[in-house]
PDB file of N, CA and C in Angstrom:
ATOM      1  N   MET A   1       1.317 -19.752 -18.012  1.00  0.00           N
ATOM      2  CA  MET A   1       0.799 -18.435 -17.689  1.00  0.00           C
ATOM      3  C   MET A   1       0.219 -18.479 -16.277  1.00  0.00           C
ATOM      4  N   LEU A   2       0.564 -17.470 -15.491  1.00  0.00           N
ATOM      5  CA  LEU A   2       0.043 -17.341 -14.140  1.00  0.00           C
ATOM      6  C   LEU A   2      -1.135 -16.381 -14.159  1.00  0.00           C
ATOM      7  N   LEU A   3      -2.263 -16.813 -13.607  1.00  0.00           N
ATOM      8  CA  LEU A   3      -3.417 -15.928 -13.467  1.00  0.00           C
ATOM      9  C   LEU A   3      -3.397 -15.309 -12.075  1.00  0.00           C
ATOM     10  N   VAL A   4      -3.527 -13.997 -12.031  1.00  0.00           N
ATOM     11  CA  VAL A   4      -3.586 -13.262 -10.769  1.00  0.00           C
ATOM     12  C   VAL A   4      -5.004 -12.748 -10.633  1.00  0.00           C
ATOM     13  N   HIS A   5      -5.604 -12.973  -9.475  1.00  0.00           N
ATOM     14  CA  HIS A   5      -6.967 -12.508  -9.247  1.00  0.00           C
ATOM     15  C   HIS A   5      -6.938 -11.100  -8.677  1.00  0.00           C
ATOM     16  N   CYS A   6      -7.290 -10.104  -9.503  1.00  0.00           N
ATOM     17  CA  CYS A   6      -7.414  -8.727  -9.038  1.00  0.00           C
ATOM     18  C   CYS A   6      -8.733  -8.629  -8.273  1.00  0.00           C
ATOM     19  N   PRO A   7      -8.724  -8.060  -7.054  1.00  0.00           N
ATOM     20  CA  PRO A   7      -9.978  -7.954  -6.295  1.00  0.00           C
ATOM     21  C   PRO A   7     -11.048  -7.122  -6.995  1.00  0.00           C
ATOM     22  N   TRP A   8     -10.653  -6.253  -7.937  1.00  0.00           N
ATOM     23  CA  TRP A   8     -11.622  -5.414  -8.641  1.00  0.00           C
ATOM     24  C   TRP A   8     -11.966  -5.937 -10.034  1.00  0.00           C
ATOM     25  N   CYS A   9     -10.987  -6.507 -10.736  1.00  0.00           N
ATOM     26  CA  CYS A   9     -11.187  -6.880 -12.144  1.00  0.00           C
ATOM     27  C   CYS A   9     -11.320  -8.375 -12.388  1.00  0.00           C
ATOM     28  N   GLY A  10     -11.012  -9.186 -11.392  1.00  0.00           N
ATOM     29  CA  GLY A  10     -11.061 -10.627 -11.579  1.00  0.00           C
ATOM     30  C   GLY A  10      -9.742 -11.173 -12.086  1.00  0.00           C
ATOM     31  N   PRO A  11      -9.724 -12.445 -12.533  1.00  0.00           N
ATOM     32  CA  PRO A  11      -8.490 -13.095 -12.971  1.00  0.00           C
ATOM     33  C   PRO A  11      -7.928 -12.447 -14.234  1.00  0.00           C
ATOM     34  N   ARG A  12      -6.626 -12.181 -14.213  1.00  0.00           N
ATOM     35  CA  ARG A  12      -5.928 -11.592 -15.358  1.00  0.00           C
ATOM     36  C   ARG A  12      -4.532 -12.209 -15.468  1.00  0.00           C
ATOM     37  N   ASN A  13      -3.928 -12.093 -16.639  1.00  0.00           N
ATOM     38  CA  ASN A  13      -2.584 -12.585 -16.892  1.00  0.00           C
ATOM     39  C   ASN A  13      -1.588 -11.823 -16.033  1.00  0.00           C
ATOM     40  N   GLU A  14      -0.571 -12.514 -15.545  1.00  0.00           N
ATOM     41  CA  GLU A  14       0.414 -11.887 -14.661  1.00  0.00           C
ATOM     42  C   GLU A  14       1.159 -10.725 -15.317  1.00  0.00           C
ATOM     43  N   THR A  15       1.205 -10.672 -16.631  1.00  0.00           N
ATOM     44  CA  THR A  15       1.916  -9.580 -17.315  1.00  0.00           C
ATOM     45  C   THR A  15       1.231  -8.231 -17.114  1.00  0.00           C
ATOM     46  N   GLU A  16      -0.006  -8.222 -16.627  1.00  0.00           N
ATOM     47  CA  GLU A  16      -0.726  -6.973 -16.381  1.00  0.00           C
ATOM     48  C   GLU A  16      -0.384  -6.345 -15.035  1.00  0.00           C
ATOM     49  N   PHE A  17       0.421  -7.035 -14.210  1.00  0.00           N
ATOM     50  CA  PHE A  17       0.652  -6.611 -12.835  1.00  0.00           C
ATOM     51  C   PHE A  17       2.097  -6.211 -12.584  1.00  0.00           C
ATOM     52  N   HIS A  18       2.277  -5.400 -11.546  1.00  0.00           N
ATOM     53  CA  HIS A  18       3.606  -4.992 -11.096  1.00  0.00           C
ATOM     54  C   HIS A  18       3.751  -5.365  -9.629  1.00  0.00           C
ATOM     55  N   TYR A  19       4.893  -5.953  -9.311  1.00  0.00           N
ATOM     56  CA  TYR A  19       5.207  -6.341  -7.945  1.00  0.00           C
ATOM     57  C   TYR A  19       5.575  -5.109  -7.133  1.00  0.00           C
ATOM     58  N   GLY A  20       5.082  -5.014  -5.901  1.00  0.00           N
ATOM     59  CA  GLY A  20       5.337  -3.838  -5.076  1.00  0.00           C
ATOM     60  C   GLY A  20       6.063  -4.112  -3.780  1.00  0.00           C
ATOM     61  N   GLY A  21       6.586  -5.311  -3.584  1.00  0.00           N
ATOM     62  CA  GLY A  21       7.341  -5.600  -2.372  1.00  0.00           C
ATOM     63  C   GLY A  21       6.515  -6.262  -1.286  1.00  0.00           C
ATOM     64  N   GLN A  22       7.141  -6.403  -0.144  1.00  0.00           N
ATOM     65  CA  GLN A  22       6.519  -7.062   0.997  1.00  0.00           C
ATOM     66  C   GLN A  22       5.347  -6.244   1.519  1.00  0.00           C
ATOM     67  N   ALA A  23       4.272  -6.912   1.836  1.00  0.00           N
ATOM     68  CA  ALA A  23       3.094  -6.243   2.416  1.00  0.00           C
ATOM     69  C   ALA A  23       3.254  -6.122   3.928  1.00  0.00           C
ATOM     70  N   HIS A  24       2.487  -5.226   4.504  1.00  0.00           N
ATOM     71  CA  HIS A  24       2.391  -5.053   5.956  1.00  0.00           C
ATOM     72  C   HIS A  24       3.703  -4.604   6.605  1.00  0.00           C
ATOM     73  N   VAL A  25       4.470  -3.776   5.913  1.00  0.00           N
ATOM     74  CA  VAL A  25       5.681  -3.197   6.495  1.00  0.00           C
ATOM     75  C   VAL A  25       5.282  -1.821   7.035  1.00  0.00           C
ATOM     76  N   PRO A  26       5.235  -1.662   8.344  1.00  0.00           N
ATOM     77  CA  PRO A  26       4.775  -0.386   8.903  1.00  0.00           C
ATOM     78  C   PRO A  26       5.802   0.730   8.709  1.00  0.00           C
ATOM     79  N   TYR A  27       5.312   1.910   8.402  1.00  0.00           N
ATOM     80  CA  TYR A  27       6.165   3.088   8.289  1.00  0.00           C
ATOM     81  C   TYR A  27       6.650   3.453   9.687  1.00  0.00           C
ATOM     82  N   PRO A  28       7.907   3.862   9.841  1.00  0.00           N
ATOM     83  CA  PRO A  28       8.406   4.217  11.179  1.00  0.00           C
ATOM     84  C   PRO A  28       7.558   5.312  11.830  1.00  0.00           C
ATOM     85  N   ALA A  29       7.302   5.169  13.118  1.00  0.00           N
ATOM     86  CA  ALA A  29       6.482   6.143  13.839  1.00  0.00           C
ATOM     87  C   ALA A  29       7.134   7.522  13.845  1.00  0.00           C
ATOM     88  N   ASP A  30       8.452   7.564  13.997  1.00  0.00           N
ATOM     89  CA  ASP A  30       9.178   8.838  13.993  1.00  0.00           C
ATOM     90  C   ASP A  30      10.377   8.706  13.065  1.00  0.00           C
ATOM     91  N   PRO A  31      10.184   8.857  11.750  1.00  0.00           N
ATOM     92  CA  PRO A  31      11.283   8.629  10.799  1.00  0.00           C
ATOM     93  C   PRO A  31      12.469   9.571  10.996  1.00  0.00           C
ATOM     94  N   HIS A  32      12.246  10.749  11.543  1.00  0.00           N
ATOM     95  CA  HIS A  32      13.339  11.702  11.755  1.00  0.00           C
ATOM     96  C   HIS A  32      14.277  11.259  12.874  1.00  0.00           C
ATOM     97  N   ALA A  33      13.804  10.357  13.718  1.00  0.00           N
ATOM     98  CA  ALA A  33      14.628   9.875  14.823  1.00  0.00           C
ATOM     99  C   ALA A  33      15.535   8.717  14.407  1.00  0.00           C
ATOM    100  N   LEU A  34      15.361   8.185  13.197  1.00  0.00           N
ATOM    101  CA  LEU A  34      16.164   7.042  12.751  1.00  0.00           C
ATOM    102  C   LEU A  34      17.551   7.486  12.308  1.00  0.00           C
ATOM    103  N   ASP A  35      18.542   6.689  12.659  1.00  0.00           N
ATOM    104  CA  ASP A  35      19.876   6.956  12.123  1.00  0.00           C
ATOM    105  C   ASP A  35      19.980   6.275  10.750  1.00  0.00           C
ATOM    106  N   ASP A  36      21.100   6.428  10.082  1.00  0.00           N
ATOM    107  CA  ASP A  36      21.250   5.899   8.727  1.00  0.00           C
ATOM    108  C   ASP A  36      21.083   4.383   8.663  1.00  0.00           C
ATOM    109  N   ALA A  37      21.614   3.681   9.639  1.00  0.00           N
ATOM    110  CA  ALA A  37      21.497   2.218   9.645  1.00  0.00           C
ATOM    111  C   ALA A  37      20.048   1.782   9.820  1.00  0.00           C
ATOM    112  N   GLN A  38      19.319   2.447  10.716  1.00  0.00           N
ATOM    113  CA  GLN A  38      17.909   2.108  10.927  1.00  0.00           C
ATOM    114  C   GLN A  38      17.073   2.441   9.695  1.00  0.00           C
ATOM    115  N   TRP A  39      17.369   3.560   9.045  1.00  0.00           N
ATOM    116  CA  TRP A  39      16.635   3.927   7.839  1.00  0.00           C
ATOM    117  C   TRP A  39      16.909   2.927   6.721  1.00  0.00           C
ATOM    118  N   ALA A  40      18.164   2.517   6.579  1.00  0.00           N
ATOM    119  CA  ALA A  40      18.528   1.513   5.574  1.00  0.00           C
ATOM    120  C   ALA A  40      17.805   0.196   5.846  1.00  0.00           C
ATOM    121  N   GLU A  41      17.698  -0.178   7.110  1.00  0.00           N
ATOM    122  CA  GLU A  41      16.969  -1.397   7.477  1.00  0.00           C
ATOM    123  C   GLU A  41      15.519  -1.312   7.013  1.00  0.00           C
ATOM    124  N   TYR A  42      14.881  -0.169   7.247  1.00  0.00           N
ATOM    125  CA  TYR A  42      13.484   0.003   6.828  1.00  0.00           C
ATOM    126  C   TYR A  42      13.340  -0.012   5.301  1.00  0.00           C
ATOM    127  N   VAL A  43      14.217   0.675   4.598  1.00  0.00           N
ATOM    128  CA  VAL A  43      14.074   0.829   3.146  1.00  0.00           C
ATOM    129  C   VAL A  43      14.485  -0.428   2.382  1.00  0.00           C
ATOM    130  N   PHE A  44      15.580  -1.075   2.777  1.00  0.00           N
ATOM    131  CA  PHE A  44      16.172  -2.122   1.943  1.00  0.00           C
ATOM    132  C   PHE A  44      15.989  -3.552   2.419  1.00  0.00           C
ATOM    133  N   TYR A  45      15.796  -3.785   3.692  1.00  0.00           N
ATOM    134  CA  TYR A  45      15.779  -5.150   4.201  1.00  0.00           C
ATOM    135  C   TYR A  45      14.351  -5.664   4.325  1.00  0.00           C
ATOM    136  N   ARG A  46      14.102  -6.802   3.691  1.00  0.00           N
ATOM    137  CA  ARG A  46      12.792  -7.439   3.732  1.00  0.00           C
ATOM    138  C   ARG A  46      12.969  -8.928   4.015  1.00  0.00           C
ATOM    139  N   ASP A  47      11.894  -9.526   4.479  1.00  0.00           N
ATOM    140  CA  ASP A  47      11.907 -10.972   4.715  1.00  0.00           C
ATOM    141  C   ASP A  47      12.016 -11.700   3.379  1.00  0.00           C
ATOM    142  N   ASN A  48      12.533 -12.923   3.421  1.00  0.00           N
ATOM    143  CA  ASN A  48      12.650 -13.754   2.230  1.00  0.00           C
ATOM    144  C   ASN A  48      12.364 -15.207   2.621  1.00  0.00           C
ATOM    145  N   PRO A  49      11.116 -15.484   3.040  1.00  0.00           N
ATOM    146  CA  PRO A  49      10.804 -16.822   3.536  1.00  0.00           C
ATOM    147  C   PRO A  49      10.574 -17.822   2.407  1.00  0.00           C
ATOM    148  N   GLU A  50      10.679 -19.087   2.761  1.00  0.00           N
ATOM    149  CA  GLU A  50      10.249 -20.156   1.867  1.00  0.00           C
ATOM    150  C   GLU A  50       8.805 -20.460   2.228  1.00  0.00           C
ATOM    151  N   GLY A  51       7.922 -20.373   1.250  1.00  0.00           N
ATOM    152  CA  GLY A  51       6.519 -20.652   1.519  1.00  0.00           C
ATOM    153  C   GLY A  51       5.667 -19.406   1.383  1.00  0.00           C
ATOM    154  N   PRO A  52       4.496 -19.381   2.031  1.00  0.00           N
ATOM    155  CA  PRO A  52       3.558 -18.258   1.887  1.00  0.00           C
ATOM    156  C   PRO A  52       4.171 -16.934   2.351  1.00  0.00           C
ATOM    157  N   PHE A  53       3.954 -15.900   1.532  1.00  0.00           N
ATOM    158  CA  PHE A  53       4.540 -14.588   1.794  1.00  0.00           C
ATOM    159  C   PHE A  53       3.566 -13.512   1.322  1.00  0.00           C
ATOM    160  N   ALA A  54       3.252 -12.547   2.191  1.00  0.00           N
ATOM    161  CA  ALA A  54       2.323 -11.463   1.850  1.00  0.00           C
ATOM    162  C   ALA A  54       3.062 -10.383   1.065  1.00  0.00           C
ATOM    163  N   GLU A  55       2.509 -10.026  -0.098  1.00  0.00           N
ATOM    164  CA  GLU A  55       3.141  -9.067  -0.999  1.00  0.00           C
ATOM    165  C   GLU A  55       2.137  -8.023  -1.466  1.00  0.00           C
ATOM    166  N   ARG A  56       2.655  -6.906  -1.966  1.00  0.00           N
ATOM    167  CA  ARG A  56       1.828  -5.866  -2.572  1.00  0.00           C
ATOM    168  C   ARG A  56       1.950  -5.998  -4.091  1.00  0.00           C
ATOM    169  N   TRP A  57       0.823  -5.876  -4.779  1.00  0.00           N
ATOM    170  CA  TRP A  57       0.794  -5.923  -6.236  1.00  0.00           C
ATOM    171  C   TRP A  57      -0.076  -4.782  -6.747  1.00  0.00           C
ATOM    172  N   MET A  58       0.211  -4.336  -7.969  1.00  0.00           N
ATOM    173  CA  MET A  58      -0.578  -3.270  -8.596  1.00  0.00           C
ATOM    174  C   MET A  58      -0.999  -3.733  -9.989  1.00  0.00           C
ATOM    175  N   HIS A  59      -2.270  -3.535 -10.305  1.00  0.00           N
ATOM    176  CA  HIS A  59      -2.811  -3.934 -11.605  1.00  0.00           C
ATOM    177  C   HIS A  59      -2.545  -2.806 -12.609  1.00  0.00           C
ATOM    178  N   GLY A  60      -1.333  -2.764 -13.116  1.00  0.00           N
ATOM    179  CA  GLY A  60      -0.885  -1.675 -13.979  1.00  0.00           C
ATOM    180  C   GLY A  60      -1.588  -1.592 -15.314  1.00  0.00           C
ATOM    181  N   ALA A  61      -1.963  -2.718 -15.899  1.00  0.00           N
ATOM    182  CA  ALA A  61      -2.608  -2.704 -17.213  1.00  0.00           C
ATOM    183  C   ALA A  61      -4.124  -2.816 -17.094  1.00  0.00           C
ATOM    184  N   GLY A  62      -4.625  -2.590 -15.901  1.00  0.00           N
ATOM    185  CA  GLY A  62      -6.072  -2.681 -15.674  1.00  0.00           C
ATOM    186  C   GLY A  62      -6.556  -1.490 -14.874  1.00  0.00           C
ATOM    187  N   CYS A  63      -7.035  -1.764 -13.676  1.00  0.00           N
ATOM    188  CA  CYS A  63      -7.647  -0.720 -12.840  1.00  0.00           C
ATOM    189  C   CYS A  63      -6.612   0.185 -12.158  1.00  0.00           C
ATOM    190  N   ARG A  64      -5.338  -0.199 -12.199  1.00  0.00           N
ATOM    191  CA  ARG A  64      -4.233   0.565 -11.602  1.00  0.00           C
ATOM    192  C   ARG A  64      -4.358   0.701 -10.080  1.00  0.00           C
ATOM    193  N   ARG A  65      -5.010  -0.240  -9.447  1.00  0.00           N
ATOM    194  CA  ARG A  65      -5.177  -0.223  -7.993  1.00  0.00           C
ATOM    195  C   ARG A  65      -4.209  -1.212  -7.337  1.00  0.00           C
ATOM    196  N   TRP A  66      -3.842  -0.889  -6.109  1.00  0.00           N
ATOM    197  CA  TRP A  66      -2.987  -1.758  -5.305  1.00  0.00           C
ATOM    198  C   TRP A  66      -3.837  -2.758  -4.528  1.00  0.00           C
ATOM    199  N   PHE A  67      -3.280  -3.949  -4.322  1.00  0.00           N
ATOM    200  CA  PHE A  67      -3.903  -4.960  -3.476  1.00  0.00           C
ATOM    201  C   PHE A  67      -2.800  -5.830  -2.902  1.00  0.00           C
ATOM    202  N   ASN A  68      -3.154  -6.679  -1.969  1.00  0.00           N
ATOM    203  CA  ASN A  68      -2.193  -7.600  -1.363  1.00  0.00           C
ATOM    204  C   ASN A  68      -2.457  -9.006  -1.874  1.00  0.00           C
ATOM    205  N   ALA A  69      -1.399  -9.783  -1.928  1.00  0.00           N
ATOM    206  CA  ALA A  69      -1.497 -11.182  -2.340  1.00  0.00           C
ATOM    207  C   ALA A  69      -0.619 -12.020  -1.424  1.00  0.00           C
ATOM    208  N   VAL A  70      -1.046 -13.231  -1.165  1.00  0.00           N
ATOM    209  CA  VAL A  70      -0.210 -14.200  -0.472  1.00  0.00           C
ATOM    210  C   VAL A  70       0.260 -15.176  -1.540  1.00  0.00           C
ATOM    211  N   ARG A  71       1.591 -15.204  -1.735  1.00  0.00           N
ATOM    212  CA  ARG A  71       2.185 -16.037  -2.782  1.00  0.00           C
ATOM    213  C   ARG A  71       3.146 -17.021  -2.146  1.00  0.00           C
ATOM    214  N   ASP A  72       3.098 -18.263  -2.602  1.00  0.00           N
ATOM    215  CA  ASP A  72       4.037 -19.277  -2.140  1.00  0.00           C
ATOM    216  C   ASP A  72       5.336 -19.082  -2.914  1.00  0.00           C
ATOM    217  N   THR A  73       6.413 -18.744  -2.208  1.00  0.00           N
ATOM    218  CA  THR A  73       7.675 -18.453  -2.886  1.00  0.00           C
ATOM    219  C   THR A  73       8.373 -19.702  -3.420  1.00  0.00           C
ATOM    220  N   LEU A  74       7.939 -20.873  -2.993  1.00  0.00           N
ATOM    221  CA  LEU A  74       8.519 -22.108  -3.525  1.00  0.00           C
ATOM    222  C   LEU A  74       7.867 -22.534  -4.836  1.00  0.00           C
ATOM    223  N   THR A  75       6.563 -22.350  -4.935  1.00  0.00           N
ATOM    224  CA  THR A  75       5.837 -22.801  -6.125  1.00  0.00           C
ATOM    225  C   THR A  75       5.422 -21.644  -7.031  1.00  0.00           C
ATOM    226  N   TYR A  76       5.536 -20.413  -6.556  1.00  0.00           N
ATOM    227  CA  TYR A  76       5.114 -19.189  -7.237  1.00  0.00           C
ATOM    228  C   TYR A  76       3.588 -19.088  -7.343  1.00  0.00           C
ATOM    229  N   ARG A  77       2.878 -20.013  -6.745  1.00  0.00           N
ATOM    230  CA  ARG A  77       1.405 -20.017  -6.788  1.00  0.00           C
ATOM    231  C   ARG A  77       0.852 -18.936  -5.866  1.00  0.00           C
ATOM    232  N   ILE A  78      -0.125 -18.185  -6.368  1.00  0.00           N
ATOM    233  CA  ILE A  78      -0.783 -17.175  -5.548  1.00  0.00           C
ATOM    234  C   ILE A  78      -1.925 -17.851  -4.802  1.00  0.00           C
ATOM    235  N   LEU A  79      -1.846 -17.801  -3.471  1.00  0.00           N
ATOM    236  CA  LEU A  79      -2.801 -18.508  -2.623  1.00  0.00           C
ATOM    237  C   LEU A  79      -4.041 -17.680  -2.327  1.00  0.00           C
ATOM    238  N   ALA A  80      -3.893 -16.359  -2.283  1.00  0.00           N
ATOM    239  CA  ALA A  80      -5.033 -15.478  -1.978  1.00  0.00           C
ATOM    240  C   ALA A  80      -4.687 -14.053  -2.384  1.00  0.00           C
ATOM    241  N   THR A  81      -5.712 -13.279  -2.718  1.00  0.00           N
ATOM    242  CA  THR A  81      -5.555 -11.839  -2.916  1.00  0.00           C
ATOM    243  C   THR A  81      -6.621 -11.148  -2.074  1.00  0.00           C
ATOM    244  N   TYR A  82      -6.300  -9.950  -1.581  1.00  0.00           N
ATOM    245  CA  TYR A  82      -7.239  -9.229  -0.726  1.00  0.00           C
ATOM    246  C   TYR A  82      -6.902  -7.749  -0.749  1.00  0.00           C
ATOM    247  N   LEU A  83      -7.868  -6.955  -0.358  1.00  0.00           N
ATOM    248  CA  LEU A  83      -7.680  -5.511  -0.325  1.00  0.00           C
ATOM    249  C   LEU A  83      -6.741  -5.138   0.810  1.00  0.00           C
ATOM    250  N   PRO A  84      -5.902  -4.130   0.607  1.00  0.00           N
ATOM    251  CA  PRO A  84      -5.049  -3.689   1.714  1.00  0.00           C
ATOM    252  C   PRO A  84      -5.915  -3.049   2.800  1.00  0.00           C
ATOM    253  N   PRO A  85      -5.478  -3.147   4.052  1.00  0.00           N
ATOM    254  CA  PRO A  85      -6.264  -2.531   5.127  1.00  0.00           C
ATOM    255  C   PRO A  85      -6.251  -1.013   5.005  1.00  0.00           C
ATOM    256  N   ARG A  86      -7.311  -0.389   5.471  1.00  0.00           N
ATOM    257  CA  ARG A  86      -7.344   1.078   5.513  1.00  0.00           C
ATOM    258  C   ARG A  86      -6.379   1.550   6.597  1.00  0.00           C
ATOM    259  N   ALA A  87      -5.979   2.802   6.519  1.00  0.00           N
ATOM    260  CA  ALA A  87      -5.012   3.341   7.479  1.00  0.00           C
ATOM    261  C   ALA A  87      -5.494   3.203   8.917  1.00  0.00           C
ATOM    262  N   SER A  88      -6.802   3.226   9.136  1.00  0.00           N
ATOM    263  CA  SER A  88      -7.333   3.148  10.497  1.00  0.00           C
ATOM    264  C   SER A  88      -7.477   1.708  10.988  1.00  0.00           C
ATOM    265  N   GLU A  89      -7.283   0.731  10.099  1.00  0.00           N
ATOM    266  CA  GLU A  89      -7.422  -0.668  10.479  1.00  0.00           C
ATOM    267  C   GLU A  89      -6.057  -1.270  10.786  1.00  0.00           C
ATOM    268  N   PRO A  90      -5.996  -2.211  11.727  1.00  0.00           N
ATOM    269  CA  PRO A  90      -4.710  -2.870  11.988  1.00  0.00           C
ATOM    270  C   PRO A  90      -4.346  -3.772  10.817  1.00  0.00           C
ATOM    271  N   THR A  91      -3.056  -3.956  10.595  1.00  0.00           N
ATOM    272  CA  THR A  91      -2.616  -4.860   9.540  1.00  0.00           C
ATOM    273  C   THR A  91      -2.676  -6.284  10.051  1.00  0.00           C
ATOM    274  N   ARG A  92      -2.920  -7.205   9.148  1.00  0.00           N
ATOM    275  CA  ARG A  92      -2.965  -8.599   9.561  1.00  0.00           C
ATOM    276  C   ARG A  92      -1.626  -9.239   9.228  1.00  0.00           C
ATOM    277  N   PRO A  93      -0.998  -9.860  10.189  1.00  0.00           N
ATOM    278  CA  PRO A  93       0.303 -10.472   9.931  1.00  0.00           C
ATOM    279  C   PRO A  93       0.113 -11.759   9.135  1.00  0.00           C
ATOM    280  N   SER A  94       0.648 -11.776   7.929  1.00  0.00           N
ATOM    281  CA  SER A  94       0.500 -12.963   7.114  1.00  0.00           C
ATOM    282  C   SER A  94       1.682 -13.041   6.172  1.00  0.00           C
ATOM    283  N   GLY A  95       2.486 -14.045   6.346  1.00  0.00           N
ATOM    284  CA  GLY A  95       3.671 -14.212   5.529  1.00  0.00           C
ATOM    285  C   GLY A  95       4.775 -13.268   5.976  1.00  0.00           C
ATOM    286  N   GLY A  96       5.882 -13.789   6.369  1.00  0.00           N
ATOM    287  CA  GLY A  96       6.996 -12.954   6.830  1.00  0.00           C
ATOM    288  C   GLY A  96       6.876 -12.649   8.310  1.00  0.00           C
ATOM    289  N   THR A  97       7.920 -12.035   8.831  1.00  0.00           N
ATOM    290  CA  THR A  97       7.950 -11.773  10.266  1.00  0.00           C
ATOM    291  C   THR A  97       8.040 -10.299  10.606  1.00  0.00           C
ATOM    292  N   ARG A  98       8.129  -9.417   9.641  1.00  0.00           N
ATOM    293  CA  ARG A  98       8.264  -7.994   9.931  1.00  0.00           C
ATOM    294  C   ARG A  98       6.928  -7.348  10.120  1.00  0.00           C
TER     295      ARG A  98
END
């Protein structure tokens, strides 16, 4: 059993959570200016590194809040969890290159 540390609820079983994809993927500044290939790149293409990777998770069976986690993709071990930055704060690059 994998324990995931929810920043609000504490450690919980992984079955209570839903994976939300790569963290820190910025929304396009002008989405209407993107052509189909650029839009597809934004929607479908994500990094797939070996090692630490920043991801979004949601505590679906608990507080239902989103948070970020750094997970080692080789061992599946969660190295850290933290609150997502507010819209006015810069994102911190951690795990992945996008």
